[in-house]
């Protein structure tokens, strides 16, 4: 009798343990919070391009996993720690279908060196777990600069030779969203905008344009607010302004090197709103968007 009761209790206990294990396993399997809570963390250091007191500042910063563009990155729970320069604002912008990015914009009002951190959560199509990210940023704001020289003779300079001349960019209206990915990182010091090239450069671009294609606009690639002929050998993506987007339209980029030779780069992505070159491989900075209907 006693042995029979012990066996019954052992059987009930075994069933109870098995049931608890099964429920726990099912709960861990069906609960998305379990996977999301696991997640992982990453921390990076960035030096932002300098700003200038009284001058409009506009930069885009993109979040991606291992440099993969089409991860459909979604960002949430943004916090800022430290001293964001007064006059600048930070916001999340949404791009379909390739995810979100940050924009830092405004007009700095006080010179100095600033350190601040962005803490945010993100999730992508390629990573099921939430990523807890901290970006530590350092930024310098320079004193305001009088755009006019005290040298009264500066207006008398001969401006007939305009081979390298181009009109200045109005960053509030002409800025473009351009990404440059090289050596495993996005170049946060890249700035670009529509610009009128000099007469010689315009003529070379027009003469080099393939038959049947139309010139949209020219733009320069500026790193740390400087244009030069250093080799750009990364992946360049231009986000096409909405005025030029049309279903079925083909896009390409032209780039002029230091010898005046124009290179044509086919669009390597399948997105309607972007044109991507892989790789750019250009010793220059002047570029032009062209399209064909």
Coordinates of N, CA and C in Angstrom, one line a residue, residues 72-280:
X72 N 16.3 48.2 -43.1 CA 15.1 48.7 -42.6 C 15.2 49.0 -41.1
X73 N 16.2 49.8 -40.8 CA 16.5 50.2 -39.4 C 15.4 51.1 -38.9
X74 N 14.9 50.7 -37.7 CA 13.9 51.5 -37.0 C 14.5 52.0 -35.6
X75 N 14.3 53.3 -35.3 CA 15.0 53.8 -34.2 C 13.9 54.4 -33.2
X76 N 14.1 54.2 -31.9 CA 13.1 54.7 -30.9 C 13.8 55.0 -29.6
X77 N 13.1 55.6 -28.7 CA 13.6 55.9 -27.3 C 14.9 56.7 -27.3
X78 N 14.9 57.8 -28.1 CA 16.1 58.6 -28.2 C 16.3 59.5 -26.9
X79 N 17.5 59.4 -26.4 CA 17.8 60.3 -25.3 C 19.2 61.0 -25.6
X80 N 19.3 62.2 -25.1 CA 20.5 63.0 -25.3 C 21.1 63.3 -24.0
X81 N 22.4 62.9 -23.8 CA 23.1 63.2 -22.6 C 24.3 64.1 -22.9
X82 N 24.5 65.2 -22.1 CA 25.6 66.1 -22.3 C 25.1 67.4 -22.9
X83 N 26.1 68.1 -23.5 CA 25.8 69.5 -24.0 C 25.7 69.5 -25.5
X84 N 24.4 69.4 -26.0 CA 24.2 69.6 -27.4 C 24.3 71.1 -27.6
X85 N 25.1 71.6 -28.6 CA 25.3 73.0 -28.8 C 24.0 73.8 -28.9
X86 N 23.9 74.9 -28.2 CA 22.7 75.7 -28.2 C 22.4 76.2 -29.6
X87 N 21.1 76.1 -30.0 CA 20.7 76.5 -31.4 C 20.6 75.3 -32.3
X88 N 21.1 74.1 -31.9 CA 21.0 72.9 -32.8 C 19.9 72.0 -32.2
X89 N 19.2 71.4 -33.2 CA 18.1 70.4 -32.8 C 18.4 69.0 -33.4
X90 N 18.0 68.0 -32.7 CA 18.2 66.7 -33.1 C 16.9 66.0 -33.3
X91 N 16.7 65.3 -34.4 CA 15.4 64.6 -34.6 C 15.6 63.3 -35.4
X92 N 14.7 62.4 -35.3 CA 14.7 61.2 -36.1 C 13.8 61.4 -37.3
X93 N 14.4 61.1 -38.5 CA 13.6 61.1 -39.7 C 13.4 59.7 -40.2
X94 N 12.3 59.5 -40.9 CA 11.9 58.2 -41.4 C 12.0 58.1 -42.9
X95 N 12.6 57.0 -43.4 CA 12.7 56.8 -44.8 C 12.3 55.4 -45.1
X96 N 11.3 55.3 -46.0 CA 10.8 54.0 -46.4 C 11.5 53.7 -47.8
X97 N 11.9 52.5 -48.1 CA 11.9 51.3 -47.2 C 13.1 51.1 -46.4
X98 N 14.1 52.0 -46.4 CA 15.4 51.7 -45.9 C 15.6 52.2 -44.4
X99 N 14.6 52.6 -43.8 CA 14.7 52.9 -42.3 C 14.8 54.3 -41.9
X100 N 15.4 54.5 -40.7 CA 15.5 55.8 -40.1 C 16.9 56.4 -40.1
X101 N 17.0 57.7 -39.8 CA 18.3 58.3 -39.6 C 18.1 59.6 -38.8
X102 N 19.2 60.1 -38.3 CA 19.1 61.3 -37.4 C 19.5 62.5 -38.3
X103 N 18.9 63.6 -37.9 CA 19.3 64.9 -38.5 C 19.6 65.9 -37.4
X104 N 20.8 66.5 -37.5 CA 21.2 67.6 -36.6 C 21.2 68.9 -37.4
X105 N 20.4 69.8 -37.0 CA 20.2 71.0 -37.8 C 20.0 72.2 -36.9
X106 N 20.2 73.4 -37.4 CA 20.0 74.6 -36.7 C 21.1 75.6 -36.9
X107 N 21.2 76.6 -36.1 CA 22.2 77.6 -36.2 C 22.9 77.8 -34.9
X108 N 24.2 77.3 -34.7 CA 24.9 77.5 -33.4 C 24.9 78.9 -33.0
X109 N 24.8 79.2 -31.7 CA 24.8 80.5 -31.2 C 26.0 80.8 -30.3
X110 N 26.8 79.8 -29.9 CA 27.9 80.0 -29.0 C 29.0 79.1 -29.4
X111 N 30.2 79.7 -29.5 CA 31.4 78.9 -29.8 C 31.8 78.1 -28.7
X112 N 32.6 77.0 -29.0 CA 33.1 76.2 -27.9 C 33.3 74.7 -28.4
X113 N 33.7 73.9 -27.5 CA 33.8 72.4 -27.9 C 32.8 71.7 -27.0
X114 N 32.0 70.8 -27.6 CA 30.9 70.2 -27.0 C 31.1 68.7 -27.0
X115 N 30.6 68.0 -26.0 CA 30.6 66.6 -25.9 C 29.1 66.2 -25.5
X116 N 28.6 65.3 -26.2 CA 27.2 64.7 -25.9 C 27.1 63.3 -26.4
X117 N 26.1 62.6 -25.9 CA 25.9 61.3 -26.3 C 24.4 61.1 -26.7
X118 N 24.2 60.2 -27.7 CA 22.9 59.8 -28.1 C 22.7 58.4 -27.7
X119 N 21.6 58.1 -27.0 CA 21.3 56.8 -26.5 C 20.0 56.4 -27.1
X120 N 19.9 55.3 -27.9 CA 18.7 55.0 -28.6 C 18.6 53.5 -28.8
X121 N 17.4 53.0 -29.0 CA 17.1 51.6 -29.3 C 16.8 51.5 -30.8
X122 N 17.2 50.4 -31.4 CA 16.9 50.2 -32.8 C 16.7 48.7 -33.1
X123 N 15.9 48.4 -34.1 CA 15.7 47.1 -34.5 C 15.7 47.1 -36.1
X124 N 16.2 46.0 -36.7 CA 16.3 45.9 -38.1 C 15.7 44.6 -38.6
X125 N 15.4 44.6 -39.9 CA 14.9 43.3 -40.5 C 15.9 42.2 -40.4
X126 N 17.2 42.5 -40.3 CA 18.2 41.4 -40.3 C 18.6 41.0 -38.9
X127 N 18.3 41.8 -37.9 CA 18.6 41.4 -36.5 C 17.3 41.4 -35.7
X128 N 16.9 40.3 -35.2 CA 15.6 40.2 -34.5 C 15.6 40.9 -33.1
X129 N 16.8 41.0 -32.6 CA 16.9 41.6 -31.2 C 17.1 43.1 -31.3
X130 N 16.6 43.8 -30.2 CA 16.8 45.2 -30.1 C 18.3 45.5 -29.8
X131 N 18.8 46.5 -30.5 CA 20.2 47.0 -30.3 C 20.1 48.3 -29.4
X132 N 20.8 48.3 -28.3 CA 20.9 49.4 -27.4 C 22.2 50.1 -27.8
X133 N 22.1 51.3 -28.4 CA 23.3 52.0 -29.0 C 23.6 53.3 -28.2
X134 N 24.8 53.6 -28.1 CA 25.3 54.8 -27.5 C 26.3 55.4 -28.4
X135 N 26.0 56.6 -29.0 CA 27.0 57.3 -29.8 C 27.5 58.5 -29.0
X136 N 28.9 58.5 -28.8 CA 29.5 59.6 -28.1 C 30.1 60.6 -29.1
X137 N 29.5 61.8 -29.1 CA 29.9 62.7 -30.2 C 30.7 63.9 -29.6
X138 N 31.6 64.4 -30.3 CA 32.4 65.6 -30.0 C 32.2 66.5 -31.1
X139 N 32.0 67.8 -30.8 CA 31.7 68.8 -31.9 C 32.4 70.1 -31.4
X140 N 32.9 70.8 -32.4 CA 33.5 72.2 -32.2 C 32.7 73.2 -32.9
X141 N 32.3 74.3 -32.3 CA 31.7 75.4 -32.9 C 32.6 76.6 -32.9
X142 N 33.0 77.0 -34.1 CA 34.0 78.1 -34.3 C 33.3 79.5 -34.2
X143 N 34.1 80.5 -33.9 CA 33.5 81.9 -33.9 C 32.9 82.3 -35.2
X144 N 32.0 83.2 -35.2 CA 31.4 83.7 -36.4 C 32.5 84.4 -37.3
X145 N 32.3 84.4 -38.6 CA 33.2 84.9 -39.5 C 32.5 86.0 -40.4
X146 N 33.1 87.1 -40.5 CA 32.6 88.2 -41.4 C 32.9 87.7 -42.8
X147 N 31.8 87.6 -43.6 CA 32.0 87.1 -45.0 C 32.7 88.1 -45.9
X148 N 32.8 89.3 -45.5 CA 33.4 90.4 -46.3 C 34.8 90.8 -45.8
X149 N 35.7 90.8 -46.7 CA 37.1 91.2 -46.3 C 37.2 92.7 -46.2
X150 N 38.1 93.2 -45.4 CA 38.3 94.6 -45.2 C 39.2 95.1 -46.4
X151 N 39.7 94.2 -47.2 CA 40.5 94.6 -48.3 C 39.6 95.2 -49.4
X152 N 39.7 96.5 -49.6 CA 38.8 97.1 -50.6 C 39.1 96.7 -52.0
X153 N 40.3 96.1 -52.2 CA 40.6 95.7 -53.6 C 40.1 94.4 -54.0
X154 N 39.4 93.7 -53.1 CA 39.0 92.3 -53.4 C 38.0 92.2 -54.5
X155 N 37.2 93.3 -54.7 CA 36.2 93.3 -55.8 C 36.8 93.6 -57.2
X156 N 38.1 94.0 -57.2 CA 38.8 94.3 -58.4 C 39.5 93.2 -59.1
X157 N 39.4 92.0 -58.4 CA 40.1 90.8 -58.9 C 39.5 90.4 -60.2
X158 N 40.3 90.0 -61.2 CA 39.8 89.5 -62.5 C 39.1 88.2 -62.3
X159 N 37.8 88.1 -62.7 CA 37.0 86.9 -62.5 C 36.7 86.3 -63.8
X160 N 37.5 86.6 -64.9 CA 37.1 86.1 -66.2 C 37.5 84.6 -66.3
X161 N 38.5 84.2 -65.6 CA 38.9 82.8 -65.7 C 38.1 82.0 -64.6
X162 N 37.1 81.4 -65.0 CA 36.2 80.7 -64.1 C 36.2 79.2 -64.3
X163 N 37.3 78.6 -64.7 CA 37.3 77.2 -64.9 C 37.0 76.4 -63.7
X164 N 37.5 76.9 -62.5 CA 37.2 76.2 -61.3 C 36.2 77.0 -60.4
X165 N 35.6 78.0 -61.0 CA 34.6 78.8 -60.2 C 33.3 78.1 -60.2
X166 N 32.6 78.2 -59.0 CA 31.2 77.8 -58.9 C 30.5 78.6 -57.9
X167 N 29.2 78.7 -58.1 CA 28.4 79.5 -57.2 C 28.3 78.9 -55.8
X168 N 28.3 79.7 -54.7 CA 28.2 79.1 -53.4 C 26.9 78.4 -53.2
X169 N 26.9 77.4 -52.3 CA 25.7 76.6 -52.0 C 25.0 77.3 -50.9
X170 N 23.7 77.4 -51.1 CA 22.8 77.9 -50.0 C 22.3 76.6 -49.3
X171 N 22.9 76.4 -48.1 CA 22.7 75.1 -47.4 C 21.3 75.0 -46.9
X172 N 20.5 76.1 -46.8 CA 19.1 76.0 -46.3 C 18.2 75.5 -47.4
X173 N 18.6 75.6 -48.7 CA 17.7 75.2 -49.8 C 18.3 74.2 -50.7
X174 N 19.6 74.2 -50.9 CA 20.3 73.4 -51.9 C 20.9 72.1 -51.4
X175 N 20.9 71.9 -50.1 CA 21.6 70.8 -49.5 C 21.0 69.5 -50.0
X176 N 21.8 68.5 -50.1 CA 21.4 67.1 -50.6 C 21.8 66.1 -49.5
X177 N 21.0 65.0 -49.5 CA 21.3 63.9 -48.6 C 22.2 62.9 -49.4
X178 N 23.4 62.8 -49.0 CA 24.4 61.9 -49.7 C 25.1 61.1 -48.6
X179 N 25.3 59.8 -48.8 CA 26.0 59.0 -47.9 C 27.2 58.4 -48.6
X180 N 28.3 58.4 -47.9 CA 29.6 57.8 -48.4 C 30.1 56.8 -47.4
X181 N 30.2 55.5 -47.8 CA 30.5 54.4 -46.9 C 31.9 53.9 -47.4
X182 N 32.9 54.0 -46.5 CA 34.2 53.6 -46.8 C 34.9 53.0 -45.6
X183 N 35.7 52.0 -45.8 CA 36.5 51.3 -44.7 C 35.6 50.9 -43.5
X184 N 34.4 50.5 -43.8 CA 33.5 50.0 -42.8 C 32.7 51.0 -42.0
X185 N 32.8 52.3 -42.4 CA 32.1 53.3 -41.7 C 31.5 54.4 -42.7
X186 N 30.4 55.0 -42.2 CA 29.9 56.1 -43.0 C 30.7 57.4 -42.6
X187 N 31.0 58.2 -43.6 CA 31.7 59.4 -43.4 C 30.8 60.5 -42.9
X188 N 30.9 60.8 -41.6 CA 30.0 61.8 -41.0 C 30.5 63.2 -41.3
X189 N 31.6 63.4 -42.0 CA 32.1 64.7 -42.3 C 31.8 65.1 -43.7
X190 N 30.9 64.4 -44.4 CA 30.6 64.7 -45.8 C 29.4 65.7 -45.8
X191 N 29.5 66.7 -46.7 CA 28.5 67.6 -46.9 C 28.3 67.9 -48.4
X192 N 27.1 68.0 -48.8 CA 26.9 68.1 -50.3 C 25.7 68.9 -50.6
X193 N 25.7 69.6 -51.7 CA 24.5 70.4 -52.1 C 24.6 70.7 -53.6
X194 N 23.5 71.1 -54.2 CA 23.4 71.5 -55.6 C 24.3 72.7 -55.8
X195 N 25.0 72.7 -56.9 CA 25.9 73.8 -57.2 C 26.1 74.1 -58.7
X196 N 26.3 75.3 -59.1 CA 26.5 75.6 -60.5 C 28.1 75.6 -60.7
X197 N 28.5 74.6 -61.5 CA 29.9 74.5 -61.9 C 30.3 75.7 -62.8
X198 N 31.6 75.9 -62.9 CA 32.1 76.9 -63.9 C 31.8 76.5 -65.3
X199 N 31.9 77.5 -66.2 CA 31.6 77.3 -67.6 C 32.3 76.1 -68.2
X200 N 33.6 76.0 -67.9 CA 34.4 74.9 -68.5 C 34.0 73.5 -68.0
X201 N 33.7 73.4 -66.7 CA 33.2 72.2 -66.1 C 31.9 71.8 -66.7
X202 N 31.0 72.8 -66.8 CA 29.6 72.5 -67.4 C 29.7 72.0 -68.8
X203 N 30.6 72.6 -69.6 CA 30.8 72.2 -71.0 C 31.3 70.7 -71.1
X204 N 32.2 70.4 -70.2 CA 32.8 69.0 -70.2 C 31.7 68.0 -69.8
X205 N 30.9 68.3 -68.7 CA 29.9 67.4 -68.3 C 28.9 67.2 -69.5
X206 N 28.5 68.3 -70.1 CA 27.5 68.2 -71.2 C 28.0 67.4 -72.3
X207 N 29.3 67.6 -72.7 CA 29.9 66.8 -73.8 C 30.0 65.4 -73.5
X208 N 30.1 65.0 -72.2 CA 30.4 63.6 -71.8 C 29.1 62.9 -71.5
X209 N 28.0 63.6 -71.5 CA 26.7 62.9 -71.2 C 26.3 61.9 -72.3
X210 N 25.9 60.7 -71.9 CA 25.5 59.7 -72.9 C 24.3 60.2 -73.7
X211 N 24.2 59.8 -74.9 CA 23.0 60.2 -75.8 C 21.7 59.7 -75.2
X212 N 20.7 60.5 -75.2 CA 19.4 60.1 -74.7 C 19.2 60.4 -73.2
X213 N 20.3 60.9 -72.5 CA 20.2 61.2 -71.1 C 20.0 62.7 -70.9
X214 N 19.5 63.1 -69.8 CA 19.2 64.5 -69.4 C 20.0 64.9 -68.2
X215 N 20.6 66.0 -68.2 CA 21.3 66.5 -67.0 C 20.3 67.1 -66.0
X216 N 20.4 66.6 -64.7 CA 19.5 67.1 -63.6 C 20.1 68.3 -62.9
X217 N 21.2 68.0 -62.2 CA 21.9 69.1 -61.5 C 23.3 68.6 -61.1
X218 N 24.2 69.6 -60.9 CA 25.6 69.3 -60.4 C 25.6 69.4 -58.9
X219 N 26.6 68.7 -58.3 CA 26.8 68.8 -56.9 C 28.3 68.5 -56.6
X220 N 28.8 69.0 -55.4 CA 30.1 68.8 -55.0 C 30.1 67.9 -53.8
X221 N 31.2 67.1 -53.6 CA 31.4 66.3 -52.4 C 32.4 67.1 -51.5
X222 N 32.0 67.5 -50.4 CA 32.8 68.3 -49.5 C 33.0 67.6 -48.2
X223 N 34.3 67.3 -47.8 CA 34.6 66.7 -46.6 C 35.3 67.7 -45.7
X224 N 34.8 67.8 -44.5 CA 35.3 68.8 -43.5 C 35.2 70.2 -44.2
X225 N 34.2 70.4 -45.0 CA 33.9 71.7 -45.7 C 35.0 72.0 -46.7
X226 N 35.7 71.0 -47.2 CA 36.7 71.2 -48.2 C 36.5 70.3 -49.4
X227 N 36.7 70.8 -50.6 CA 36.7 70.0 -51.8 C 38.1 69.8 -52.3
X228 N 38.5 68.6 -52.6 CA 39.8 68.3 -53.1 C 39.8 67.1 -54.0
X229 N 41.0 66.7 -54.5 CA 41.1 65.6 -55.5 C 41.6 64.3 -54.9
X230 N 41.5 64.2 -53.6 CA 41.8 62.9 -53.0 C 40.9 61.8 -53.5
X231 N 41.4 60.6 -53.5 CA 40.7 59.4 -54.0 C 39.4 59.1 -53.2
X232 N 38.3 59.1 -53.8 CA 37.1 58.7 -53.1 C 36.7 57.3 -53.7
X233 N 37.0 56.3 -52.9 CA 36.9 54.9 -53.4 C 35.9 54.1 -52.6
X234 N 34.9 54.7 -52.0 CA 33.9 54.0 -51.3 C 32.6 53.9 -52.0
X235 N 31.5 53.6 -51.3 CA 30.2 53.5 -51.9 C 29.4 54.8 -51.6
X236 N 29.0 55.4 -52.7 CA 28.3 56.7 -52.6 C 26.8 56.5 -53.0
X237 N 25.9 57.0 -52.1 CA 24.5 57.0 -52.3 C 23.9 58.4 -52.3
X238 N 23.3 58.8 -53.4 CA 22.6 60.1 -53.4 C 21.1 59.8 -53.3
X239 N 20.5 60.6 -52.4 CA 19.0 60.5 -52.2 C 18.4 61.6 -53.2
X240 N 17.7 61.1 -54.2 CA 17.2 62.0 -55.2 C 16.1 62.9 -54.8
X241 N 16.2 64.2 -55.0 CA 15.1 65.1 -54.6 C 13.8 64.7 -55.3
X242 N 12.7 64.9 -54.6 CA 11.4 64.4 -55.1 C 11.1 65.0 -56.5
X243 N 11.6 66.2 -56.8 CA 11.2 66.8 -58.1 C 11.7 66.0 -59.3
X244 N 12.7 65.1 -59.0 CA 13.3 64.4 -60.1 C 13.0 62.9 -60.0
X245 N 12.1 62.5 -59.1 CA 11.7 61.1 -59.0 C 10.5 60.8 -59.9
X246 N 10.6 59.8 -60.7 CA 9.6 59.4 -61.6 C 9.6 57.9 -61.8
X247 N 8.5 57.2 -61.8 CA 8.5 55.7 -62.0 C 9.0 55.4 -63.3
X248 N 9.9 54.4 -63.4 CA 10.5 53.9 -64.6 C 11.7 54.6 -65.1
X249 N 12.0 55.7 -64.4 CA 13.2 56.5 -64.8 C 14.5 55.9 -64.4
X250 N 15.5 55.9 -65.3 CA 16.8 55.4 -65.0 C 17.7 56.6 -64.5
X251 N 18.6 56.3 -63.6 CA 19.5 57.3 -63.1 C 21.0 56.9 -63.2
X252 N 21.8 57.8 -63.2 CA 23.3 57.6 -63.2 C 24.0 58.8 -62.7
X253 N 25.3 58.7 -62.3 CA 26.0 59.8 -61.9 C 27.3 60.0 -62.8
X254 N 27.6 61.2 -63.0 CA 28.9 61.5 -63.7 C 29.8 62.2 -62.7
X255 N 31.1 61.9 -62.7 CA 32.1 62.5 -61.8 C 33.3 62.9 -62.6
X256 N 33.8 64.1 -62.3 CA 35.0 64.6 -63.0 C 36.2 64.5 -62.2
X257 N 37.3 63.9 -62.8 CA 38.5 63.8 -62.0 C 39.4 65.0 -62.2
X258 N 40.6 64.9 -61.6 CA 41.5 66.1 -61.6 C 42.1 66.4 -62.9
X259 N 42.0 65.5 -63.9 CA 42.4 65.7 -65.2 C 41.4 66.2 -66.1
X260 N 40.1 66.4 -65.6 CA 39.0 66.8 -66.5 C 38.3 65.7 -67.2
X261 N 38.7 64.5 -66.9 CA 38.0 63.3 -67.5 C 36.7 63.0 -66.7
X262 N 35.6 62.7 -67.4 CA 34.4 62.4 -66.8 C 34.1 60.9 -66.7
X263 N 33.8 60.4 -65.6 CA 33.5 59.0 -65.4 C 32.0 58.8 -65.1
X264 N 31.4 57.8 -65.7 CA 30.0 57.6 -65.6 C 29.7 56.4 -64.7
X265 N 28.9 56.5 -63.7 CA 28.6 55.5 -62.7 C 27.1 55.1 -62.8
X266 N 26.9 53.8 -63.2 CA 25.5 53.3 -63.2 C 24.9 53.1 -61.8
X267 N 23.6 53.2 -61.7 CA 22.9 53.0 -60.5 C 22.9 51.5 -60.2
X268 N 23.4 51.1 -59.0 CA 23.5 49.7 -58.6 C 22.4 49.3 -57.6
X269 N 21.6 50.2 -57.2 CA 20.5 49.7 -56.3 C 19.2 49.7 -57.0
X270 N 18.2 49.1 -56.4 CA 16.9 48.9 -57.0 C 15.8 49.9 -56.4
X271 N 16.3 50.9 -55.7 CA 15.4 51.8 -55.1 C 15.1 53.0 -56.0
X272 N 13.8 53.4 -56.0 CA 13.4 54.5 -56.9 C 14.0 55.8 -56.5
X273 N 14.1 56.0 -55.2 CA 14.5 57.3 -54.7 C 16.0 57.5 -54.5
X274 N 16.8 56.5 -54.8 CA 18.3 56.7 -54.6 C 19.1 56.2 -55.8
X275 N 20.3 56.7 -55.9 CA 21.2 56.2 -56.9 C 22.5 55.9 -56.2
X276 N 23.1 54.7 -56.4 CA 24.2 54.2 -55.6 C 25.3 53.7 -56.6
X277 N 26.5 54.1 -56.3 CA 27.7 53.7 -57.1 C 28.5 52.7 -56.2
X278 N 29.0 51.6 -56.8 CA 29.8 50.6 -56.1 C 31.0 50.2 -56.9
X279 N 32.2 50.6 -56.7 CA 32.6 51.8 -55.8 C 32.6 53.1 -56.6
X280 N 32.8 54.2 -55.9 CA 32.9 55.5 -56.6 C 34.2 55.6 -57.4

